[in-house]
PDB file of C-alpha atoms in Angstrom:
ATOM      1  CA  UNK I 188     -41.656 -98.457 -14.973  1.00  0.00           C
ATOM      2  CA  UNK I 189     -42.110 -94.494 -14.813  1.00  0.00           C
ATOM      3  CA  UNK I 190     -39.949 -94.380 -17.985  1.00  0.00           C
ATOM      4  CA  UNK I 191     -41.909 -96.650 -19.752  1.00  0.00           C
ATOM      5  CA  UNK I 192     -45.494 -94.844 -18.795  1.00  0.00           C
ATOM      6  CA  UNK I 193     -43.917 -91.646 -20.106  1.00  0.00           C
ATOM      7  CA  UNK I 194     -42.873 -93.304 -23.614  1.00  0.00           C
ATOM      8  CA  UNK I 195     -46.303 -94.533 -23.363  1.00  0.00           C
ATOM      9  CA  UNK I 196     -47.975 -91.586 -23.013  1.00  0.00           C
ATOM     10  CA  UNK I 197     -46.177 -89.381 -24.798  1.00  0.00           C
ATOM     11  CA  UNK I 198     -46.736 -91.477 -27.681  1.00  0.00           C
ATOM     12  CA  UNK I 199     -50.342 -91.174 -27.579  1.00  0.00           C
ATOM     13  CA  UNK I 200     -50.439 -87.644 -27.486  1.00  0.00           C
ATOM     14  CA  UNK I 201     -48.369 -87.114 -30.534  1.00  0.00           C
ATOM     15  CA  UNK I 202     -50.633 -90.159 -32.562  1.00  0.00           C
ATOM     16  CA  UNK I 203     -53.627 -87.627 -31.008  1.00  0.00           C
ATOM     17  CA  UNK I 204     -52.163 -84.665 -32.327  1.00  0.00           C
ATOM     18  CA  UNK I 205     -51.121 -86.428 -35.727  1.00  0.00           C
ATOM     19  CA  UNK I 206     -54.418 -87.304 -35.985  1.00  0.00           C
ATOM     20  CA  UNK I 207     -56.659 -83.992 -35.271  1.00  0.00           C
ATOM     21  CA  UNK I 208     -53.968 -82.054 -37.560  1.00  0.00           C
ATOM     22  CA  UNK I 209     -54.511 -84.722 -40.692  1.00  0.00           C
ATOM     23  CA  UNK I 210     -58.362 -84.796 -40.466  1.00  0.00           C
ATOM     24  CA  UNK I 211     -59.139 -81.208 -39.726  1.00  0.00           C
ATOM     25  CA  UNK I 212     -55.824 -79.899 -41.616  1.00  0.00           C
ATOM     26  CA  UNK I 213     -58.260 -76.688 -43.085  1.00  0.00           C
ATOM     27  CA  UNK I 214     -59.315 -75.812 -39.846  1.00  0.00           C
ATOM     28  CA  UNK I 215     -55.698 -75.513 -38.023  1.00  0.00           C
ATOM     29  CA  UNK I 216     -54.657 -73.755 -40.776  1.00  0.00           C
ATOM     30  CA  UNK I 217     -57.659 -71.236 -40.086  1.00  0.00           C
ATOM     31  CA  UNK I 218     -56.978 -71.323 -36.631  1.00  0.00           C
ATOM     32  CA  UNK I 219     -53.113 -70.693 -36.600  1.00  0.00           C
ATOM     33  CA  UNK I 220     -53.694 -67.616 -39.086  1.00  0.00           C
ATOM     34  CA  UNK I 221     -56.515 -66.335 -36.828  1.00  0.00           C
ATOM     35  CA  UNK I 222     -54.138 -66.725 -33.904  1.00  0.00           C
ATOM     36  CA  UNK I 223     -51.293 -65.248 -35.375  1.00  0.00           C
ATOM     37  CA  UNK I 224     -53.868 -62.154 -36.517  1.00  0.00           C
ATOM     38  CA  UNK I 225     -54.951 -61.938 -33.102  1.00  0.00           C
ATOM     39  CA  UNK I 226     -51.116 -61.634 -31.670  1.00  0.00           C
ATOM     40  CA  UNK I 227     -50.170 -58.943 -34.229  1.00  0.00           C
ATOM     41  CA  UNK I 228     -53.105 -56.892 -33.270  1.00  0.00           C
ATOM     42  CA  UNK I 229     -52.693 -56.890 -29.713  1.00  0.00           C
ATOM     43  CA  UNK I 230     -48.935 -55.807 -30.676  1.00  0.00           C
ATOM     44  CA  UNK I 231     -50.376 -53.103 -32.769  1.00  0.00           C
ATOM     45  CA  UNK I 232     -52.618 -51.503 -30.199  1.00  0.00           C
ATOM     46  CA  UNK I 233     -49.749 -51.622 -27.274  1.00  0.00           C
ATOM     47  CA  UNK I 234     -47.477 -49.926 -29.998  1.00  0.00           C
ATOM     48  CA  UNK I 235     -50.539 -47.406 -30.764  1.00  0.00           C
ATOM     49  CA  UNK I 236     -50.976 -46.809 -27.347  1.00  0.00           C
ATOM     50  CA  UNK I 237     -47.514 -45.249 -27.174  1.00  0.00           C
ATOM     51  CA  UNK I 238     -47.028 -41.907 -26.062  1.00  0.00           C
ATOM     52  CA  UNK I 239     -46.805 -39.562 -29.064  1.00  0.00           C
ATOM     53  CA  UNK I 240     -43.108 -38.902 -28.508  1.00  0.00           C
ATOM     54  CA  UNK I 241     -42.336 -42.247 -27.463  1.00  0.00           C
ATOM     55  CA  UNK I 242     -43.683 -43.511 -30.660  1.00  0.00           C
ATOM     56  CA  UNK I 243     -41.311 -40.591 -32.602  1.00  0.00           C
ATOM     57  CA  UNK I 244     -38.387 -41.822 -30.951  1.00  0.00           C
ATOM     58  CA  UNK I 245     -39.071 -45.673 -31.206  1.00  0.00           C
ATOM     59  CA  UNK I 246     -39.581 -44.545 -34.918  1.00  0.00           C
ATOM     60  CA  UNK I 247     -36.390 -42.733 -35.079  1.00  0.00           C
ATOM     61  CA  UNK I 248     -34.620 -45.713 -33.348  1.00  0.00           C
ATOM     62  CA  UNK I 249     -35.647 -48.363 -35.849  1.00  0.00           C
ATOM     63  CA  UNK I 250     -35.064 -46.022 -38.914  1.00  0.00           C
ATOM     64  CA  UNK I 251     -31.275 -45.446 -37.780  1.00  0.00           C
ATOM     65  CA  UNK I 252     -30.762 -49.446 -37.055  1.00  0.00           C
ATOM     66  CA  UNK I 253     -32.115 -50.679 -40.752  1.00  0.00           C
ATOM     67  CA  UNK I 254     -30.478 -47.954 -42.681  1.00  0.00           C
ATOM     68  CA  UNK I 255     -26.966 -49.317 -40.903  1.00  0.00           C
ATOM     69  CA  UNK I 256     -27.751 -52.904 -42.133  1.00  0.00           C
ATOM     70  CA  UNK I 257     -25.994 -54.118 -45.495  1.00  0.00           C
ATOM     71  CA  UNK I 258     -28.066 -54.065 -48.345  1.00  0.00           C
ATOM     72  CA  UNK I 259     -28.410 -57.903 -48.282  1.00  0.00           C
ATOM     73  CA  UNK I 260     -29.545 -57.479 -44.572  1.00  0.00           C
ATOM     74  CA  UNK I 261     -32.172 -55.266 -45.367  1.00  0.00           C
ATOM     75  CA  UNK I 262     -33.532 -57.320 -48.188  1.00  0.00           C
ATOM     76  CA  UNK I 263     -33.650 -60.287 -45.373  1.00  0.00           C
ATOM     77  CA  UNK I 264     -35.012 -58.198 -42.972  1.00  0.00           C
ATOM     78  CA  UNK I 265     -38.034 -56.949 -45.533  1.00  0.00           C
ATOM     79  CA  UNK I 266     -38.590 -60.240 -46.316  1.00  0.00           C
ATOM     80  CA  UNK I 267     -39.001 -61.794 -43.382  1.00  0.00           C
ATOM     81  CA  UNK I 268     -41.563 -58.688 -41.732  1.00  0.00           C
ATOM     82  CA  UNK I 269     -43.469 -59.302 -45.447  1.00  0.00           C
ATOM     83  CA  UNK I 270     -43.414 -62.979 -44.627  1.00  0.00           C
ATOM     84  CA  UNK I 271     -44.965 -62.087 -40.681  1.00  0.00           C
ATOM     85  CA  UNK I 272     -47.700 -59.836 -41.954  1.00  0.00           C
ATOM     86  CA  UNK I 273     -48.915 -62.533 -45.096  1.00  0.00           C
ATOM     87  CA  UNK I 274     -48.971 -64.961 -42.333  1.00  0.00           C
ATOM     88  CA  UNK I 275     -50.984 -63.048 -40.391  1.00  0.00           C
ATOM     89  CA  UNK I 276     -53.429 -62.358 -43.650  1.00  0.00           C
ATOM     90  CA  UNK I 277     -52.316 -58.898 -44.707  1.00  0.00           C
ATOM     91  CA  UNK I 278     -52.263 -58.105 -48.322  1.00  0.00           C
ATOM     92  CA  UNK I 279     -48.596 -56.931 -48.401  1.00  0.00           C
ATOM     93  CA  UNK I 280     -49.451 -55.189 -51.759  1.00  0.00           C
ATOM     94  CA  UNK I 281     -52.469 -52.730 -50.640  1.00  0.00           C
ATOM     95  CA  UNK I 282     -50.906 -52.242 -47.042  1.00  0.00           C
ATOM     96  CA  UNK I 283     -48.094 -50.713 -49.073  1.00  0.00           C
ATOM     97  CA  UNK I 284     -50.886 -48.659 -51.413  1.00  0.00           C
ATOM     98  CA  UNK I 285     -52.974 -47.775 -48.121  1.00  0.00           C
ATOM     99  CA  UNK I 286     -49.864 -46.395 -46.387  1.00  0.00           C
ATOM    100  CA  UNK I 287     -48.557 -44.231 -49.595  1.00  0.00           C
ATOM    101  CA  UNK I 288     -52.107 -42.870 -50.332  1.00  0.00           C
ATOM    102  CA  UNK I 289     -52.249 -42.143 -46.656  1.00  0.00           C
ATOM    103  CA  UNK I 290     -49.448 -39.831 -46.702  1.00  0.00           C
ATOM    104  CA  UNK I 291     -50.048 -35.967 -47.522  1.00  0.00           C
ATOM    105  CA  UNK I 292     -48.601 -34.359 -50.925  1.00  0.00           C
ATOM    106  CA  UNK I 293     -45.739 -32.609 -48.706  1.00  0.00           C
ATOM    107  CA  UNK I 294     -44.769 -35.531 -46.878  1.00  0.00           C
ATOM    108  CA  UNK I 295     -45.172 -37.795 -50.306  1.00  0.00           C
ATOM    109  CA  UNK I 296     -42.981 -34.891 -52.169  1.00  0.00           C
ATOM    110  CA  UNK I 297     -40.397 -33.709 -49.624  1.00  0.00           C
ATOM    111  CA  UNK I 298     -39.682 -38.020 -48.954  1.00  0.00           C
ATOM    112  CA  UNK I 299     -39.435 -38.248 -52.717  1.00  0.00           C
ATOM    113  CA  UNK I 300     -36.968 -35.382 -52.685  1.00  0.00           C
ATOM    114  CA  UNK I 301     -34.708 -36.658 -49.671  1.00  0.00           C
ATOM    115  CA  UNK I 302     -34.838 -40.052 -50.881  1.00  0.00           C
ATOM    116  CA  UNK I 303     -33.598 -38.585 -54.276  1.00  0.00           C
ATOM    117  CA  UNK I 304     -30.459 -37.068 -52.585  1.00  0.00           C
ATOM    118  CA  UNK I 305     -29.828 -40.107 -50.672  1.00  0.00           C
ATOM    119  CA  UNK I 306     -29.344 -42.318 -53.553  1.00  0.00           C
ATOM    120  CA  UNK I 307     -27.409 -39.869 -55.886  1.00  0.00           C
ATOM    121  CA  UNK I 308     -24.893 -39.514 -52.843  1.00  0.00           C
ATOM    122  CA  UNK I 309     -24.289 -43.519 -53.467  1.00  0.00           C
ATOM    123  CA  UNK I 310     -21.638 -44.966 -55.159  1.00  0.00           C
ATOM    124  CA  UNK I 311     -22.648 -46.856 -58.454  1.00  0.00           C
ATOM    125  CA  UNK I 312     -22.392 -50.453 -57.558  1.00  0.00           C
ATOM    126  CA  UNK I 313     -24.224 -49.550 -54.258  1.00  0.00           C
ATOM    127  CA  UNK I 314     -26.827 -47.954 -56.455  1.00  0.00           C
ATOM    128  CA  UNK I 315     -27.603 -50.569 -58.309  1.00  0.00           C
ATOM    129  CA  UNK I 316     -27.632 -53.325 -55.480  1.00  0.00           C
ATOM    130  CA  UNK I 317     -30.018 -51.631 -53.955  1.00  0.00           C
ATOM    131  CA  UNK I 318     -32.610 -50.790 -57.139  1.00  0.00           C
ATOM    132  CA  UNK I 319     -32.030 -55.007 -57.798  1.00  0.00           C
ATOM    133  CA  UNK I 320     -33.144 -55.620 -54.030  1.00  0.00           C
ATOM    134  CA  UNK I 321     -36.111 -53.292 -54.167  1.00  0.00           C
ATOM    135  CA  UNK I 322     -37.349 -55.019 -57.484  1.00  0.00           C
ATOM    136  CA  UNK I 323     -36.800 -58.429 -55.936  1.00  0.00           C
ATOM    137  CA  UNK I 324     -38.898 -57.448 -53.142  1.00  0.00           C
ATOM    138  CA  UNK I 325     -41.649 -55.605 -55.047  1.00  0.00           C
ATOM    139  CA  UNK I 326     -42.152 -58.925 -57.677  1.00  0.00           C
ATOM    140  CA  UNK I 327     -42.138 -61.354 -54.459  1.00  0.00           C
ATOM    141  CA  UNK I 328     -45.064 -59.409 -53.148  1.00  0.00           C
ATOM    142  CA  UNK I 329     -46.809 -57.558 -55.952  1.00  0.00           C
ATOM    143  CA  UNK I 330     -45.777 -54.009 -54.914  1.00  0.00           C
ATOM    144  CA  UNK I 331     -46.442 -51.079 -57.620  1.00  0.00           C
ATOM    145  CA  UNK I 332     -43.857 -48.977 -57.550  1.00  0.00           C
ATOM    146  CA  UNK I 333     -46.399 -45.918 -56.709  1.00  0.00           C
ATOM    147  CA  UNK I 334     -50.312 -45.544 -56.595  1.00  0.00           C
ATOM    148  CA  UNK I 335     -52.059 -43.406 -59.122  1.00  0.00           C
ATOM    149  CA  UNK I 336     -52.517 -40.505 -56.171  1.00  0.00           C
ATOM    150  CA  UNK I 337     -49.120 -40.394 -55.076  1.00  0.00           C
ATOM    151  CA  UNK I 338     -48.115 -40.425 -58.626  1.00  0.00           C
ATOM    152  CA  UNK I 339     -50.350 -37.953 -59.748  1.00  0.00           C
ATOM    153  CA  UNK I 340     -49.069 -35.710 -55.882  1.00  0.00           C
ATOM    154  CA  UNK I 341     -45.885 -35.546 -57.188  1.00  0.00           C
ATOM    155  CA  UNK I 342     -46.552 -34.709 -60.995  1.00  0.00           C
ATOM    156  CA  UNK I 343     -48.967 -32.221 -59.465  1.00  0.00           C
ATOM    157  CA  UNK I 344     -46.093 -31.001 -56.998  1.00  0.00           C
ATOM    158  CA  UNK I 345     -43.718 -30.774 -59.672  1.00  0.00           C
ATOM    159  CA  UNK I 346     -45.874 -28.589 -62.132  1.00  0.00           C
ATOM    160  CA  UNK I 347     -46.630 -26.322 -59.141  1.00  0.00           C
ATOM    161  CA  UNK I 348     -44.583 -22.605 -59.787  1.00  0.00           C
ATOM    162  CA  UNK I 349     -42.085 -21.944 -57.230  1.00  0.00           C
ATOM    163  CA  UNK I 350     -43.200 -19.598 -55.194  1.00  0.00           C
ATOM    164  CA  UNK I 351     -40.361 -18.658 -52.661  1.00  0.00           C
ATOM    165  CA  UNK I 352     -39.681 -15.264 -54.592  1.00  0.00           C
ATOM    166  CA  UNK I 353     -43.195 -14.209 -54.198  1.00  0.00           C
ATOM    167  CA  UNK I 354     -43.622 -15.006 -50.783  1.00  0.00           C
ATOM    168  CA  UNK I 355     -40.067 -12.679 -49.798  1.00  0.00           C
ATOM    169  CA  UNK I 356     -41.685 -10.170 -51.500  1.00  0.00           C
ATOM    170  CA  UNK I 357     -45.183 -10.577 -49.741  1.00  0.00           C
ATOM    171  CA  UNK I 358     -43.414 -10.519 -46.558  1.00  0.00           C
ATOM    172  CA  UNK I 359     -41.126  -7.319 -47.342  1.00  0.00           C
ATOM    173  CA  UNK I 360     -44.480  -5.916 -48.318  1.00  0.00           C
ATOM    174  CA  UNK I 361     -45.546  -6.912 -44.973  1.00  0.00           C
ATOM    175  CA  UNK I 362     -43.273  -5.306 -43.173  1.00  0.00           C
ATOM    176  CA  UNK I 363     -43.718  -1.949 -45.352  1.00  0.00           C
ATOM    177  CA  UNK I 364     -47.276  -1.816 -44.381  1.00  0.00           C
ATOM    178  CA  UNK I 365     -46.591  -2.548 -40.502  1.00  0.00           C
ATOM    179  CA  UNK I 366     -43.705  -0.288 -40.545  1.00  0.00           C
ATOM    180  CA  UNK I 367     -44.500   2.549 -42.039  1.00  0.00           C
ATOM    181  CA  UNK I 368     -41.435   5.039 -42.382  1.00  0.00           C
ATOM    182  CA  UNK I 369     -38.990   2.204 -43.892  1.00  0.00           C
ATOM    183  CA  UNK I 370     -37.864   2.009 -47.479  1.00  0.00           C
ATOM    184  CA  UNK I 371     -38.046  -1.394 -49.043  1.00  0.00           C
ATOM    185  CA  UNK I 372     -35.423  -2.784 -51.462  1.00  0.00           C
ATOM    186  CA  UNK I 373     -35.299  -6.389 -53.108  1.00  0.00           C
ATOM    187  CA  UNK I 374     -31.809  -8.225 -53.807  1.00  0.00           C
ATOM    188  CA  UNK I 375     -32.443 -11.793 -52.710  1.00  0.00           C
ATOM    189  CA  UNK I 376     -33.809 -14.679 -49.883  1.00  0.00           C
ATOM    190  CA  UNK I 377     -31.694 -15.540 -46.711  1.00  0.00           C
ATOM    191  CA  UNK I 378     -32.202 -12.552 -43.838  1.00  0.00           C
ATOM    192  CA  UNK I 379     -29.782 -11.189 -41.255  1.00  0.00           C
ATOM    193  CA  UNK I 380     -29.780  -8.252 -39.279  1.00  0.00           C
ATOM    194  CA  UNK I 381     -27.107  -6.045 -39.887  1.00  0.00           C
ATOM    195  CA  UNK I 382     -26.359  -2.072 -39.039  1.00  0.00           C
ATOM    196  CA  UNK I 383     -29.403   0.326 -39.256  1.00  0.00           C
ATOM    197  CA  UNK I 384     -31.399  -2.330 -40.765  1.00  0.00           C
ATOM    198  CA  UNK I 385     -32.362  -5.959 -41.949  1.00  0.00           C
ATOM    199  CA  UNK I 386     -30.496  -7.616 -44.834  1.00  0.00           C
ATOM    200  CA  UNK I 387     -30.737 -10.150 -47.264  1.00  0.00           C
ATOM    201  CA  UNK I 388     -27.593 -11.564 -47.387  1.00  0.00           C
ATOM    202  CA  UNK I 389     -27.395 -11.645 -51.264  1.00  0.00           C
ATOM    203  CA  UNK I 390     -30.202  -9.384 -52.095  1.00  0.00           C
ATOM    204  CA  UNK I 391     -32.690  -7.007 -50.006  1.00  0.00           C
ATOM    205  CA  UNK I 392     -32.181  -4.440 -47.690  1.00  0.00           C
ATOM    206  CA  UNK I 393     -35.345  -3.478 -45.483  1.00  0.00           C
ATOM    207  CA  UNK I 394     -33.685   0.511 -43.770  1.00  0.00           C
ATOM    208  CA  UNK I 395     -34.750   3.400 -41.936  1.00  0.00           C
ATOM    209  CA  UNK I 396     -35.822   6.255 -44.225  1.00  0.00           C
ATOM    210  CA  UNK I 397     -32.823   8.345 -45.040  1.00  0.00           C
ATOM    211  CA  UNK I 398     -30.306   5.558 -44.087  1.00  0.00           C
ATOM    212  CA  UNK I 399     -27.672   4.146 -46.394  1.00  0.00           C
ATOM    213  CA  UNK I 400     -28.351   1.004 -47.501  1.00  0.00           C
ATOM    214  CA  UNK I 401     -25.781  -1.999 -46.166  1.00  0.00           C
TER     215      UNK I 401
END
């Protein structure tokens, strides 16, 4: 008897449920996404909330666990957080533009640089397994490979003189002026201290007047 009120009713609820979801199918759909949009935020301002170094570490954390995933894993991986975010009605395309433009011309430059060294330390086959899943991943969702103001950053960057030589010989200049009484010779860029005075180790010697040079 209870068995057969149960069938009963559950019955009924799912014909109810059948129902609502055929005539007002637009609707759910609006309402699940809204949902969904609603749940991500919430998880967005707890993350947010973080403390500074917490957020760093959690960072740091995540970083290390996806970069020890297989290629193939990481190409899942991407597309199922692309998948999450779409759901939740985020244009996978400009949140990729918005977070690149958002990122200063050293931080867009000196990533560009490590990411560089990274893949020229790969083996060829792993090279090219992982340009294939990139471009996969970039078609699915629309993805430019750069914005015209990171692009134009790192062309910028690039053009930019290298300055390291002047600044040594700022500094050494620096020291001259604070210093007065020590003799100033350039040779080169990494320091060390060393005898009477302060050394480059391939290049400058910064000595006390009348000492020998090391």
């Amino acid at each position: 008897m209870a068995a057969a009120a149960y069938s009963a009713l559950s019955t009924a609820i799912e014909a109810e449920r059948a129902e609502f979801r055929s005539s007002t199918a637009g609707d759910w759909s609006v309402v699940r996404a809204a949902s969904i949009k609603a749940q991500r935020a919430k998880e967005t301002a707890r993350r947010d909330g973080l403390p500074r170094r917490e957020q760093v570490h959690r960072r740091t954390v995540y970083a290390s666990m996806f970069s020890s995933q297989t290629v193939a894993d990481q190409e899942q991986l991407k597309a199922r957080w692309a998948s999450r975010r779409v759901s939740a009605g985020i244009d996978e395309a400009r949140r990729h533009d918005v977070w690149l433009d958002g990122l200063s011309m050293d931080e867009i430059v000196t990533r560009s640089i490590q990411r560089a060294a990274w893949f020229q330390t790969l083996p060829q086959p792993l090279r090219e397994a992982y340009a294939a899943a990139w471009r996969r991943h970039r078609e699915a969702h629309g993805v430019s490979r750069g914005t015209a103001l990171s692009t134009h950053r790192v062309e910028h960057a690039i053009a930019l003189p290298d300055t390291r030589a002047f600044r040594d010989e700022a500094f050494l200049d620096q020291v001259d002026m604070q210093l007065p009484g020590l003799a100033v010779r350039t040779w080169s860029s990494v320091w060390r201290t060393s005898g009477h005075g302060i050394k480059k180790s391939s290049g400058a010697t910064v000595e006390q007047s009348g000492s020998p040079g090391r």
